[in-house]
mmCIF file of C-alpha atoms and ligand atoms in Angstrom:
data_model
loop_
_atom_site.group_PDB
_atom_site.id
_atom_site.type_symbol
_atom_site.label_atom_id
_atom_site.label_comp_id
_atom_site.label_asym_id
_atom_site.label_seq_id
_atom_site.Cartn_x
_atom_site.Cartn_y
_atom_site.Cartn_z
ATOM 1 C CA MET A 299 14.075 32.886 3.420
ATOM 2 C CA PRO A 300 13.185 32.052 7.042
ATOM 3 C CA GLN A 301 13.885 28.456 8.083
ATOM 4 C CA LEU A 302 11.579 25.586 7.290
ATOM 5 C CA SER A 303 10.499 23.401 10.184
ATOM 6 C CA THR A 304 12.530 20.324 11.026
ATOM 7 C CA ARG A 305 9.264 18.402 10.748
ATOM 8 C CA ILE A 306 9.233 19.006 7.015
ATOM 9 C CA THR A 307 12.966 19.066 6.309
ATOM 10 C CA SER A 308 13.416 15.704 8.014
ATOM 11 C CA LEU A 309 10.569 13.944 6.167
ATOM 12 C CA ASN A 310 13.024 11.878 4.121
ATOM 13 C CA GLU A 311 15.715 11.999 6.805
ATOM 14 C CA GLY A 312 17.873 13.990 4.432
ATOM 15 C CA GLY A 313 18.030 10.945 2.149
ATOM 16 C CA SER A 314 15.990 10.129 -0.902
ATOM 17 C CA ASP A 315 12.299 9.397 -1.117
ATOM 18 C CA GLY A 316 13.039 6.120 -2.936
ATOM 19 C CA TRP A 317 11.290 7.024 -6.178
ATOM 20 C CA GLU A 318 14.383 7.950 -8.277
ATOM 21 C CA VAL A 319 14.072 5.112 -10.795
ATOM 22 C CA PHE A 320 10.412 5.981 -11.324
ATOM 23 C CA TYR A 321 11.216 9.677 -11.826
ATOM 24 C CA ARG A 322 14.050 8.864 -14.224
ATOM 25 C CA ALA A 323 11.841 6.475 -16.209
ATOM 26 C CA ARG A 324 9.140 9.136 -16.387
ATOM 27 C CA ALA A 325 11.661 11.691 -17.655
ATOM 28 C CA MET A 326 12.827 9.191 -20.306
ATOM 29 C CA VAL A 327 9.219 8.708 -21.450
ATOM 30 C CA ALA A 328 8.761 12.490 -21.590
ATOM 31 C CA ALA A 329 11.898 12.671 -23.773
ATOM 32 C CA GLY A 330 10.297 10.195 -26.179
ATOM 33 C CA ARG A 331 12.262 7.079 -25.205
ATOM 34 C CA PRO A 332 10.406 3.769 -25.016
ATOM 35 C CA VAL A 333 10.162 2.559 -21.419
ATOM 36 C CA THR A 334 8.228 -0.342 -19.930
ATOM 37 C CA GLN A 335 6.996 1.162 -16.663
ATOM 38 C CA LEU A 336 6.765 -1.513 -13.976
ATOM 39 C CA THR A 337 7.324 0.836 -11.078
ATOM 40 C CA ILE A 338 4.204 2.313 -9.486
ATOM 41 C CA GLY A 339 0.874 0.738 -8.567
ATOM 42 C CA GLU A 340 -1.123 2.413 -11.271
ATOM 43 C CA HIS A 341 -3.612 0.325 -13.275
ATOM 44 C CA ASP A 342 -3.274 0.241 -17.037
ATOM 45 C CA ILE A 343 -7.037 0.854 -17.282
ATOM 46 C CA GLY A 344 -8.829 4.053 -16.324
ATOM 47 C CA THR A 345 -11.785 4.435 -13.964
ATOM 48 C CA ASP A 346 -14.850 2.670 -15.370
ATOM 49 C CA PRO A 347 -16.994 4.982 -17.565
ATOM 50 C CA THR A 348 -20.129 4.200 -15.513
ATOM 51 C CA ILE A 349 -18.372 5.580 -12.422
ATOM 52 C CA LEU A 350 -17.318 8.649 -14.413
ATOM 53 C CA ASP A 351 -20.921 9.080 -15.578
ATOM 54 C CA ALA A 352 -22.054 9.010 -11.936
ATOM 55 C CA MET A 353 -19.382 11.601 -11.109
ATOM 56 C CA HIS A 354 -20.474 13.811 -13.996
ATOM 57 C CA ALA A 355 -24.159 13.503 -13.091
ATOM 58 C CA ALA A 356 -23.409 14.362 -9.462
ATOM 59 C CA ALA A 357 -21.455 17.445 -10.500
ATOM 60 C CA LEU A 358 -24.230 18.562 -12.866
ATOM 61 C CA ALA A 359 -26.747 18.016 -10.069
ATOM 62 C CA GLY A 360 -24.881 20.619 -8.072
ATOM 63 C CA HIS A 361 -22.648 18.506 -5.794
ATOM 64 C CA THR A 362 -19.761 20.865 -6.396
ATOM 65 C CA GLY A 363 -19.966 22.836 -3.170
ATOM 66 C CA TYR A 364 -18.424 21.985 0.196
ATOM 67 C CA ALA A 365 -19.335 18.422 1.056
ATOM 68 C CA MET A 366 -19.949 17.242 4.613
ATOM 69 C CA VAL A 367 -16.532 17.020 6.269
ATOM 70 C CA PRO A 368 -16.944 13.456 7.684
ATOM 71 C CA GLY A 369 -18.113 12.243 4.271
ATOM 72 C CA THR A 370 -21.577 12.066 2.748
ATOM 73 C CA THR A 371 -24.095 9.951 4.611
ATOM 74 C CA ALA A 372 -24.546 7.720 1.558
ATOM 75 C CA LEU A 373 -20.841 6.992 1.181
ATOM 76 C CA ARG A 374 -20.194 6.483 4.895
ATOM 77 C CA GLU A 375 -23.106 4.056 5.045
ATOM 78 C CA ALA A 376 -21.914 2.207 1.936
ATOM 79 C CA ILE A 377 -18.436 1.843 3.463
ATOM 80 C CA ALA A 378 -19.881 0.726 6.810
ATOM 81 C CA ALA A 379 -22.023 -1.892 5.070
ATOM 82 C CA ARG A 380 -19.050 -3.142 3.037
ATOM 83 C CA VAL A 381 -16.870 -3.456 6.133
ATOM 84 C CA THR A 382 -19.630 -5.182 8.141
ATOM 85 C CA ALA A 383 -20.219 -7.687 5.325
ATOM 86 C CA ARG A 384 -16.518 -8.458 4.942
ATOM 87 C CA THR A 385 -15.467 -8.627 8.568
ATOM 88 C CA GLY A 386 -18.611 -9.602 10.492
ATOM 89 C CA ILE A 387 -17.910 -6.693 12.856
ATOM 90 C CA ASP A 388 -20.864 -4.338 13.214
ATOM 91 C CA THR A 389 -19.773 -1.087 11.629
ATOM 92 C CA ALA A 390 -21.936 2.039 11.494
ATOM 93 C CA ARG A 391 -21.627 5.369 9.738
ATOM 94 C CA GLU A 392 -20.187 6.838 12.963
ATOM 95 C CA ASN A 393 -17.242 4.441 12.665
ATOM 96 C CA VAL A 394 -16.286 5.870 9.263
ATOM 97 C CA VAL A 395 -14.589 9.060 8.093
ATOM 98 C CA VAL A 396 -13.985 9.621 4.380
ATOM 99 C CA THR A 397 -10.466 10.788 3.520
ATOM 100 C CA ALA A 398 -8.572 12.048 0.477
ATOM 101 C CA GLY A 399 -7.310 8.561 -0.385
ATOM 102 C CA GLY A 400 -5.624 6.021 1.826
ATOM 103 C CA GLN A 401 -2.558 8.249 2.047
ATOM 104 C CA ALA A 402 -4.448 11.006 3.901
ATOM 105 C CA GLY A 403 -5.800 8.265 6.174
ATOM 106 C CA LEU A 404 -2.288 7.043 6.964
ATOM 107 C CA PHE A 405 -1.253 10.559 7.942
ATOM 108 C CA ALA A 406 -4.421 11.324 9.917
ATOM 109 C CA THR A 407 -4.314 8.085 11.918
ATOM 110 C CA HIS A 408 -0.707 8.685 12.972
ATOM 111 C CA MET A 409 -1.568 12.274 13.905
ATOM 112 C CA ALA A 410 -4.463 10.923 15.920
ATOM 113 C CA VAL A 411 -2.636 8.296 17.972
ATOM 114 C CA CYS A 412 0.928 9.620 18.319
ATOM 115 C CA ALA A 413 1.849 12.702 20.316
ATOM 116 C CA PRO A 414 4.982 14.501 19.032
ATOM 117 C CA GLY A 415 7.994 12.252 19.643
ATOM 118 C CA ASP A 416 5.987 9.075 20.273
ATOM 119 C CA THR A 417 7.203 5.954 18.530
ATOM 120 C CA ALA A 418 5.234 4.526 15.627
ATOM 121 C CA LEU A 419 6.244 1.073 14.431
ATOM 122 C CA TYR A 420 6.016 -0.183 10.860
ATOM 123 C CA ILE A 421 7.076 -3.360 9.129
ATOM 124 C CA ASP A 422 10.027 -3.367 6.715
ATOM 125 C CA PRO A 423 9.712 -3.842 3.686
ATOM 126 C CA TYR A 424 7.113 -1.098 3.623
ATOM 127 C CA TYR A 425 5.173 1.075 1.223
ATOM 128 C CA ALA A 426 7.618 3.859 0.435
ATOM 129 C CA THR A 427 5.620 6.731 1.952
ATOM 130 C CA TYR A 428 5.342 5.190 5.450
ATOM 131 C CA PRO A 429 8.385 6.626 7.249
ATOM 132 C CA GLY A 430 7.822 10.128 5.849
ATOM 133 C CA THR A 431 4.139 9.964 6.756
ATOM 134 C CA ILE A 432 4.973 9.034 10.331
ATOM 135 C CA ARG A 433 7.634 11.735 10.625
ATOM 136 C CA GLY A 434 5.224 14.232 9.074
ATOM 137 C CA ALA A 435 2.937 13.510 12.012
ATOM 138 C CA SER A 436 5.896 14.356 14.313
ATOM 139 C CA ALA A 437 6.259 10.774 15.504
ATOM 140 C CA ARG A 438 9.425 8.684 15.600
ATOM 141 C CA ALA A 439 9.353 6.085 12.806
ATOM 142 C CA VAL A 440 10.848 2.740 13.871
ATOM 143 C CA ALA A 441 11.076 -0.076 11.325
ATOM 144 C CA ILE A 442 10.669 -3.726 12.260
ATOM 145 C CA GLU A 443 12.709 -5.755 9.841
ATOM 146 C CA THR A 444 11.610 -9.061 8.371
ATOM 147 C CA ASP A 445 13.468 -11.800 6.498
ATOM 148 C CA ALA A 446 13.140 -12.789 2.867
ATOM 149 C CA ALA A 447 13.524 -16.404 4.019
ATOM 150 C CA ASP A 448 10.245 -16.071 5.978
ATOM 151 C CA GLY A 449 8.439 -14.582 2.990
ATOM 152 C CA PHE A 450 8.836 -11.194 4.721
ATOM 153 C CA LEU A 451 6.257 -12.093 7.371
ATOM 154 C CA PRO A 452 6.692 -10.142 10.607
ATOM 155 C CA ASP A 453 7.819 -11.972 13.721
ATOM 156 C CA PRO A 454 5.395 -11.161 16.587
ATOM 157 C CA ASP A 455 8.149 -11.701 19.186
ATOM 158 C CA ARG A 456 10.333 -9.136 17.474
ATOM 159 C CA ILE A 457 7.403 -6.679 17.397
ATOM 160 C CA ASP A 458 6.845 -7.322 21.094
ATOM 161 C CA ARG A 459 10.491 -6.713 21.962
ATOM 162 C CA ILE A 460 10.769 -3.504 19.945
ATOM 163 C CA ALA A 461 7.402 -2.233 21.216
ATOM 164 C CA ARG A 462 8.604 -2.799 24.780
ATOM 165 C CA GLU A 463 12.017 -1.201 24.205
ATOM 166 C CA THR A 464 10.615 1.871 22.483
ATOM 167 C CA GLY A 465 7.374 2.290 24.421
ATOM 168 C CA ALA A 466 5.651 2.446 21.039
ATOM 169 C CA ARG A 467 2.137 3.853 20.612
ATOM 170 C CA SER A 468 1.200 2.318 17.301
ATOM 171 C CA LEU A 469 1.944 -0.446 14.846
ATOM 172 C CA LEU A 470 1.261 -0.035 11.144
ATOM 173 C CA LEU A 471 0.369 -3.269 9.322
ATOM 174 C CA ASN A 472 -0.271 -3.747 5.618
ATOM 175 C CA THR A 473 -1.863 -6.939 4.394
ATOM 176 C CA PRO A 474 -2.146 -7.780 1.509
ATOM 177 C CA ASN A 475 1.287 -6.232 1.458
ATOM 178 C CA ASN A 476 2.934 -3.772 -0.840
ATOM 179 C CA PRO A 477 5.714 -4.428 -1.872
ATOM 180 C CA THR A 478 5.957 -8.130 -1.000
ATOM 181 C CA GLY A 479 2.488 -9.443 -1.894
ATOM 182 C CA ALA A 480 2.383 -11.304 1.430
ATOM 183 C CA ILE A 481 -1.001 -11.898 3.042
ATOM 184 C CA TYR A 482 -0.467 -12.349 6.753
ATOM 185 C CA PRO A 483 -1.844 -15.701 7.928
ATOM 186 C CA PRO A 484 -4.412 -15.747 10.778
ATOM 187 C CA GLU A 485 -1.860 -17.159 13.274
ATOM 188 C CA THR A 486 0.515 -14.266 12.613
ATOM 189 C CA LEU A 487 -2.263 -11.698 12.985
ATOM 190 C CA GLN A 488 -3.562 -13.369 16.150
ATOM 191 C CA ALA A 489 -0.100 -13.295 17.686
ATOM 192 C CA ILE A 490 0.339 -9.650 16.674
ATOM 193 C CA ALA A 491 -3.078 -8.849 18.178
ATOM 194 C CA ARG A 492 -1.925 -10.352 21.484
ATOM 195 C CA VAL A 493 1.189 -8.163 21.365
ATOM 196 C CA ALA A 494 -0.917 -5.082 20.571
ATOM 197 C CA GLN A 495 -3.111 -5.761 23.591
ATOM 198 C CA ALA A 496 -0.212 -6.566 25.919
ATOM 199 C CA ARG A 497 1.685 -3.404 24.877
ATOM 200 C CA ASP A 498 -1.442 -1.238 24.554
ATOM 201 C CA LEU A 499 -0.716 -0.369 20.921
ATOM 202 C CA TRP A 500 -3.005 1.131 18.357
ATOM 203 C CA VAL A 501 -2.960 -0.979 15.206
ATOM 204 C CA ILE A 502 -3.207 1.011 12.001
ATOM 205 C CA SER A 503 -4.230 -1.521 9.398
ATOM 206 C CA ASP A 504 -3.631 -0.521 5.791
ATOM 207 C CA GLU A 505 -6.016 -2.706 3.791
ATOM 208 C CA VAL A 506 -6.046 -0.848 0.478
ATOM 209 C CA TYR A 507 -5.269 -4.106 -1.367
ATOM 210 C CA ASP A 508 -8.095 -6.113 0.198
ATOM 211 C CA THR A 509 -9.654 -6.868 -3.203
ATOM 212 C CA GLN A 510 -6.390 -8.214 -4.652
ATOM 213 C CA VAL A 511 -6.233 -11.650 -3.079
ATOM 214 C CA TRP A 512 -4.842 -14.460 -5.264
ATOM 215 C CA GLU A 513 -4.357 -17.196 -2.674
ATOM 216 C CA GLY A 514 -5.765 -17.679 0.826
ATOM 217 C CA THR A 515 -8.020 -15.073 2.405
ATOM 218 C CA HIS A 516 -7.559 -11.593 3.742
ATOM 219 C CA LEU A 517 -8.286 -11.176 7.441
ATOM 220 C CA SER A 518 -8.717 -7.715 8.904
ATOM 221 C CA PRO A 519 -7.017 -7.418 12.316
ATOM 222 C CA ARG A 520 -10.046 -5.364 13.421
ATOM 223 C CA ALA A 521 -12.123 -8.556 13.234
ATOM 224 C CA LEU A 522 -10.018 -10.327 15.877
ATOM 225 C CA PRO A 523 -11.293 -10.479 19.470
ATOM 226 C CA GLY A 524 -10.627 -7.289 21.430
ATOM 227 C CA MET A 525 -9.154 -5.495 18.414
ATOM 228 C CA ALA A 526 -12.020 -3.268 17.160
ATOM 229 C CA GLU A 527 -11.354 -0.834 20.025
ATOM 230 C CA ARG A 528 -7.666 -0.389 19.128
ATOM 231 C CA THR A 529 -7.629 -0.734 15.350
ATOM 232 C CA LEU A 530 -7.906 1.983 12.723
ATOM 233 C CA VAL A 531 -8.435 0.512 9.266
ATOM 234 C CA ILE A 532 -7.339 2.394 6.158
ATOM 235 C CA GLY A 533 -9.357 1.699 3.017
ATOM 236 C CA SER A 534 -9.319 3.204 -0.451
ATOM 237 C CA MET A 535 -11.097 3.180 -3.793
ATOM 238 C CA SER A 536 -7.741 3.597 -5.561
ATOM 239 C CA LYS A 537 -6.748 -0.027 -6.087
ATOM 240 C CA SER A 538 -10.158 -1.715 -5.845
ATOM 241 C CA HIS A 539 -11.866 0.487 -8.447
ATOM 242 C CA ALA A 540 -8.965 1.950 -10.437
ATOM 243 C CA MET A 541 -9.769 5.364 -8.928
ATOM 244 C CA THR A 542 -6.237 6.377 -7.950
ATOM 245 C CA GLY A 543 -6.646 9.956 -9.196
ATOM 246 C CA SER A 544 -9.985 10.530 -7.470
ATOM 247 C CA ARG A 545 -8.301 10.557 -4.050
ATOM 248 C CA VAL A 546 -11.039 8.887 -2.064
ATOM 249 C CA GLY A 547 -10.544 6.505 0.829
ATOM 250 C CA TRP A 548 -11.589 6.092 4.438
ATOM 251 C CA ILE A 549 -10.678 5.299 8.022
ATOM 252 C CA VAL A 550 -12.784 2.877 10.061
ATOM 253 C CA GLY A 551 -12.355 2.820 13.832
ATOM 254 C CA PRO A 552 -13.935 3.367 17.226
ATOM 255 C CA ARG A 553 -16.556 6.152 17.249
ATOM 256 C CA SER A 554 -14.644 8.480 19.562
ATOM 257 C CA ALA A 555 -11.467 8.130 17.493
ATOM 258 C CA VAL A 556 -13.445 8.821 14.327
ATOM 259 C CA ALA A 557 -14.999 11.920 15.930
ATOM 260 C CA ALA A 558 -11.486 13.208 16.667
ATOM 261 C CA LEU A 559 -10.358 12.356 13.131
ATOM 262 C CA ILE A 560 -13.287 14.383 11.766
ATOM 263 C CA ASP A 561 -11.994 17.396 13.710
ATOM 264 C CA LEU A 562 -8.613 16.780 12.084
ATOM 265 C CA SER A 563 -10.252 16.701 8.622
ATOM 266 C CA THR A 564 -11.903 20.038 9.393
ATOM 267 C CA ALA A 565 -8.472 21.421 10.178
ATOM 268 C CA THR A 566 -6.721 19.878 7.152
ATOM 269 C CA THR A 567 -8.612 18.842 4.016
ATOM 270 C CA TYR A 568 -12.119 20.044 4.910
ATOM 271 C CA GLY A 569 -13.502 16.914 3.306
ATOM 272 C CA VAL A 570 -13.512 15.280 -0.118
ATOM 273 C CA ALA A 571 -15.309 16.612 -3.207
ATOM 274 C CA GLY A 572 -19.011 15.698 -3.151
ATOM 275 C CA PHE A 573 -19.153 14.536 -6.777
ATOM 276 C CA ILE A 574 -16.206 12.199 -6.122
ATOM 277 C CA GLN A 575 -17.940 10.807 -3.051
ATOM 278 C CA ASP A 576 -21.154 10.273 -5.041
ATOM 279 C CA ALA A 577 -19.150 8.402 -7.673
ATOM 280 C CA ALA A 578 -17.533 6.271 -4.966
ATOM 281 C CA ALA A 579 -20.933 5.475 -3.427
ATOM 282 C CA PHE A 580 -22.209 4.513 -6.872
ATOM 283 C CA ALA A 581 -19.164 2.264 -7.417
ATOM 284 C CA LEU A 582 -19.584 0.507 -4.065
ATOM 285 C CA ALA A 583 -23.283 -0.053 -4.796
ATOM 286 C CA GLN A 584 -22.283 -2.208 -7.808
ATOM 287 C CA GLY A 585 -20.996 -4.882 -5.422
ATOM 288 C CA GLU A 586 -18.015 -7.177 -5.842
ATOM 289 C CA ALA A 587 -18.208 -8.014 -9.557
ATOM 290 C CA PRO A 588 -16.569 -4.797 -10.799
ATOM 291 C CA GLU A 589 -13.883 -5.082 -8.105
ATOM 292 C CA GLN A 590 -13.081 -8.578 -9.289
ATOM 293 C CA ALA A 591 -12.964 -7.349 -12.881
ATOM 294 C CA VAL A 592 -10.423 -4.675 -11.894
ATOM 295 C CA ALA A 593 -8.306 -7.244 -10.017
ATOM 296 C CA GLU A 594 -8.516 -9.994 -12.655
ATOM 297 C CA PRO A 595 -5.708 -8.828 -14.987
ATOM 298 C CA PHE A 596 -3.257 -8.811 -12.068
ATOM 299 C CA ARG A 597 -4.229 -12.337 -11.064
ATOM 300 C CA ARG A 598 -3.739 -13.533 -14.640
ATOM 301 C CA ARG A 599 -0.465 -11.667 -15.174
ATOM 302 C CA ARG A 600 0.948 -12.889 -11.893
ATOM 303 C CA ALA A 601 0.389 -16.479 -13.062
ATOM 304 C CA ARG A 602 2.013 -15.738 -16.411
ATOM 305 C CA VAL A 603 5.044 -14.093 -14.822
ATOM 306 C CA LEU A 604 5.467 -17.005 -12.385
ATOM 307 C CA ASP A 605 5.387 -19.378 -15.403
ATOM 308 C CA ALA A 606 8.074 -17.325 -17.134
ATOM 309 C CA LEU A 607 10.221 -17.283 -13.994
ATOM 310 C CA ALA A 608 9.881 -21.052 -13.605
ATOM 311 C CA ARG A 609 11.935 -21.480 -16.803
ATOM 312 C CA GLN A 610 15.095 -20.263 -15.064
ATOM 313 C CA ASP A 611 16.442 -20.455 -11.550
ATOM 314 C CA LEU A 612 18.500 -17.334 -11.084
ATOM 315 C CA VAL A 613 15.760 -14.801 -10.383
ATOM 316 C CA ARG A 614 13.444 -16.075 -7.670
ATOM 317 C CA ALA A 615 9.959 -14.752 -6.929
ATOM 318 C CA ILE A 616 9.168 -14.238 -3.271
ATOM 319 C CA PRO A 617 6.096 -16.391 -2.596
ATOM 320 C CA SER A 618 3.150 -14.011 -2.490
ATOM 321 C CA GLN A 619 -0.595 -14.247 -2.160
ATOM 322 C CA GLY A 620 -1.932 -10.847 -3.148
ATOM 323 C CA ALA A 621 -1.467 -7.303 -4.492
ATOM 324 C CA MET A 622 -0.488 -6.082 -7.946
ATOM 325 C CA TYR A 623 3.261 -6.667 -7.570
ATOM 326 C CA LEU A 624 5.856 -9.402 -7.473
ATOM 327 C CA MET A 625 9.031 -9.088 -5.468
ATOM 328 C CA LEU A 626 12.008 -10.719 -7.155
ATOM 329 C CA ASP A 627 15.175 -11.846 -5.431
ATOM 330 C CA ILE A 628 18.104 -10.814 -7.672
ATOM 331 C CA ARG A 629 20.872 -11.424 -5.118
ATOM 332 C CA ALA A 630 22.420 -14.100 -7.358
ATOM 333 C CA THR A 631 23.578 -11.275 -9.652
ATOM 334 C CA GLY A 632 25.701 -9.799 -6.875
ATOM 335 C CA LEU A 633 24.048 -6.409 -7.503
ATOM 336 C CA SER A 634 22.038 -4.311 -5.112
ATOM 337 C CA GLY A 635 18.407 -3.814 -6.051
ATOM 338 C CA ARG A 636 19.213 -0.185 -6.835
ATOM 339 C CA ASP A 637 22.149 -0.950 -9.163
ATOM 340 C CA PHE A 638 20.140 -3.695 -10.833
ATOM 341 C CA ALA A 639 17.145 -1.390 -11.428
ATOM 342 C CA GLU A 640 19.302 1.497 -12.666
ATOM 343 C CA SER A 641 21.268 -0.654 -15.108
ATOM 344 C CA LEU A 642 18.183 -2.559 -16.303
ATOM 345 C CA LEU A 643 16.593 0.799 -17.134
ATOM 346 C CA ASP A 644 19.702 1.949 -19.010
ATOM 347 C CA ALA A 645 20.250 -1.322 -20.855
ATOM 348 C CA HIS A 646 16.685 -2.299 -21.741
ATOM 349 C CA GLY A 647 14.314 0.566 -20.943
ATOM 350 C CA ILE A 648 12.580 -1.524 -18.278
ATOM 351 C CA ALA A 649 11.766 0.311 -15.051
ATOM 352 C CA VAL A 650 11.311 -1.677 -11.824
ATOM 353 C CA MET A 651 11.503 -0.488 -8.224
ATOM 354 C CA PRO A 652 14.666 -1.277 -6.225
ATOM 355 C CA GLY A 653 13.871 -3.283 -3.108
ATOM 356 C CA GLU A 654 15.909 -0.777 -1.108
ATOM 357 C CA SER A 655 13.187 1.830 -1.781
ATOM 358 C CA PHE A 656 11.012 -0.242 0.536
ATOM 359 C CA GLY A 657 13.524 -0.684 3.333
ATOM 360 C CA ARG A 658 16.606 -2.616 4.378
ATOM 361 C CA SER A 659 14.893 -5.995 4.485
ATOM 362 C CA ALA A 660 14.237 -5.885 0.735
ATOM 363 C CA ALA A 661 17.854 -5.134 -0.275
ATOM 364 C CA GLY A 662 18.908 -7.244 -3.252
ATOM 365 C CA HIS A 663 15.356 -7.462 -4.538
ATOM 366 C CA VAL A 664 13.311 -5.571 -7.099
ATOM 367 C CA ARG A 665 9.569 -5.063 -7.190
ATOM 368 C CA VAL A 666 7.751 -5.559 -10.462
ATOM 369 C CA ALA A 667 4.307 -3.973 -10.835
ATOM 370 C CA LEU A 668 1.990 -6.120 -12.956
ATOM 371 C CA THR A 669 0.678 -3.040 -14.669
ATOM 372 C CA VAL A 670 1.307 -3.503 -18.379
ATOM 373 C CA GLU A 671 -0.440 -5.718 -20.896
ATOM 374 C CA ASP A 672 0.316 -9.458 -20.510
ATOM 375 C CA SER A 673 2.621 -10.220 -23.430
ATOM 376 C CA ARG A 674 4.642 -7.043 -22.922
ATOM 377 C CA LEU A 675 4.973 -7.879 -19.241
ATOM 378 C CA VAL A 676 6.163 -11.438 -19.898
ATOM 379 C CA GLU A 677 8.632 -10.174 -22.498
ATOM 380 C CA ALA A 678 9.973 -7.626 -19.992
ATOM 381 C CA VAL A 679 10.353 -10.307 -17.305
ATOM 382 C CA ASN A 680 12.177 -12.579 -19.759
ATOM 383 C CA THR A 681 14.486 -9.692 -20.660
ATOM 384 C CA LEU A 682 15.038 -9.008 -16.957
ATOM 385 C CA CYS A 683 16.001 -12.659 -16.397
ATOM 386 C CA GLY A 684 18.399 -12.633 -19.356
ATOM 387 C CA PHE A 685 19.963 -9.436 -18.028
ATOM 388 C CA ALA A 686 20.297 -10.998 -14.571
ATOM 389 C CA ALA A 687 21.974 -14.091 -16.049
ATOM 390 C CA ARG A 688 24.526 -11.981 -17.913
ATOM 391 C CA ARG A 689 25.262 -9.909 -14.826
ATOM 392 C CA ALA A 690 25.651 -13.045 -12.709
ATOM 393 C CA GLU A 691 28.118 -14.507 -15.240
ATOM 394 C CA ALA A 692 30.096 -11.287 -15.315
ATOM 395 C CA ALA A 693 30.299 -11.199 -11.508
HETATM 396 N N1 PMP B 884 -1.072 2.004 1.159
HETATM 397 C C1 PMP B 884 -0.396 1.259 0.294
HETATM 398 C C2 PMP B 884 0.204 -0.005 0.778
HETATM 399 C C3 PMP B 884 -0.271 1.653 -1.031
HETATM 400 O O1 PMP B 884 0.418 0.892 -1.893
HETATM 401 C C4 PMP B 884 -0.853 2.874 -1.446
HETATM 402 C C5 PMP B 884 -0.736 3.397 -2.854
HETATM 403 N N2 PMP B 884 0.199 2.857 -3.672
HETATM 404 C C6 PMP B 884 -1.546 3.610 -0.490
HETATM 405 C C7 PMP B 884 -1.646 3.160 0.796
HETATM 406 C C8 PMP B 884 -2.180 4.935 -0.791
HETATM 407 O O2 PMP B 884 -3.137 4.828 -1.770
HETATM 408 P P1 PMP B 884 -4.221 5.946 -2.020
HETATM 409 O O3 PMP B 884 -3.816 7.165 -1.282
HETATM 410 O O4 PMP B 884 -4.261 6.140 -3.484
HETATM 411 O O5 PMP B 884 -5.486 5.377 -1.475
#
């Protein structure tokens, strides 16, 4: 076989993609073993039947051919209206391109702003696909580490220093954050915005969890003064409407950047299925109530898990304000996040993500997705704490 390109062979830098525990848990389920899956951000409900009805009706009405590459007018306008209402920044259809989920938006935005070899910054801990996505766009992925002691909030001075040293082109932010659940406070975002302007960075703002806010408020960096012209916002229907499998999301940004991104869509995905876009437009037209209904179980479960954790002091939850996960500090066991997750899966059939899958900063932590029914989740967390206590004693 002729050689593959280094662009693709170096996606995971020769290492792992970080999903081993998830894959192993999935294989155990396939082999008929009982596993409590607390790994990936997949809702335990399906897409609402009314959205599926809209999808079905759209398909029957003939929306099964090539859809408009930038997105249908109806969906782009619905997204623009949503963004205008939430941020106060005037956003028109021409500021929006529909993408095959947030993931395609992450790739397209890095392709758009980084020439081959340019440096793209991202904050560690990070959503596991980030470094591979950046490398896939032929950019150099440089992580900016954070500290558990600061709730994993990024330090604007550190961003400034690394941006200066590397001559970076872009900075990828994610608030509300996966995996930490942090929502960046306005002061942090304002300071980062000043750095972005001083260092002439594009900010790629991954806001796919903007409907999962448990404390405080979500602020889009695009809404800060001087930022609309250098910010590309990634949005998605996956988390807000339990539409992960539909693969529909968007990028919002300056008109000329969006025009270029539409050319990229023509060259890559050639758009998103019309019946999916019609279903997404229908879903957005229902307003915030259904989004809150989708988010509600995570809010409730988070509170219940925090109650369960409060009954012991070995496993500590990282203070978080949003998203469907909790990050737990298990360093008192003396185990790495990876060893903890692997042995918890073997001993108790409970699958959690090792912190190390999300970067160096999250070593010694595990991420728990709040994606199973309440009592089963609390039982799993209690089992996890008991397991941690035994491992700490044995250490
Ligand atoms: N960003 C973050 C932070 C995520 O957690 C995810 C999915 N888990 C995505 C982007 C991509 O989501 P999708 O492609 O389904 O929109």
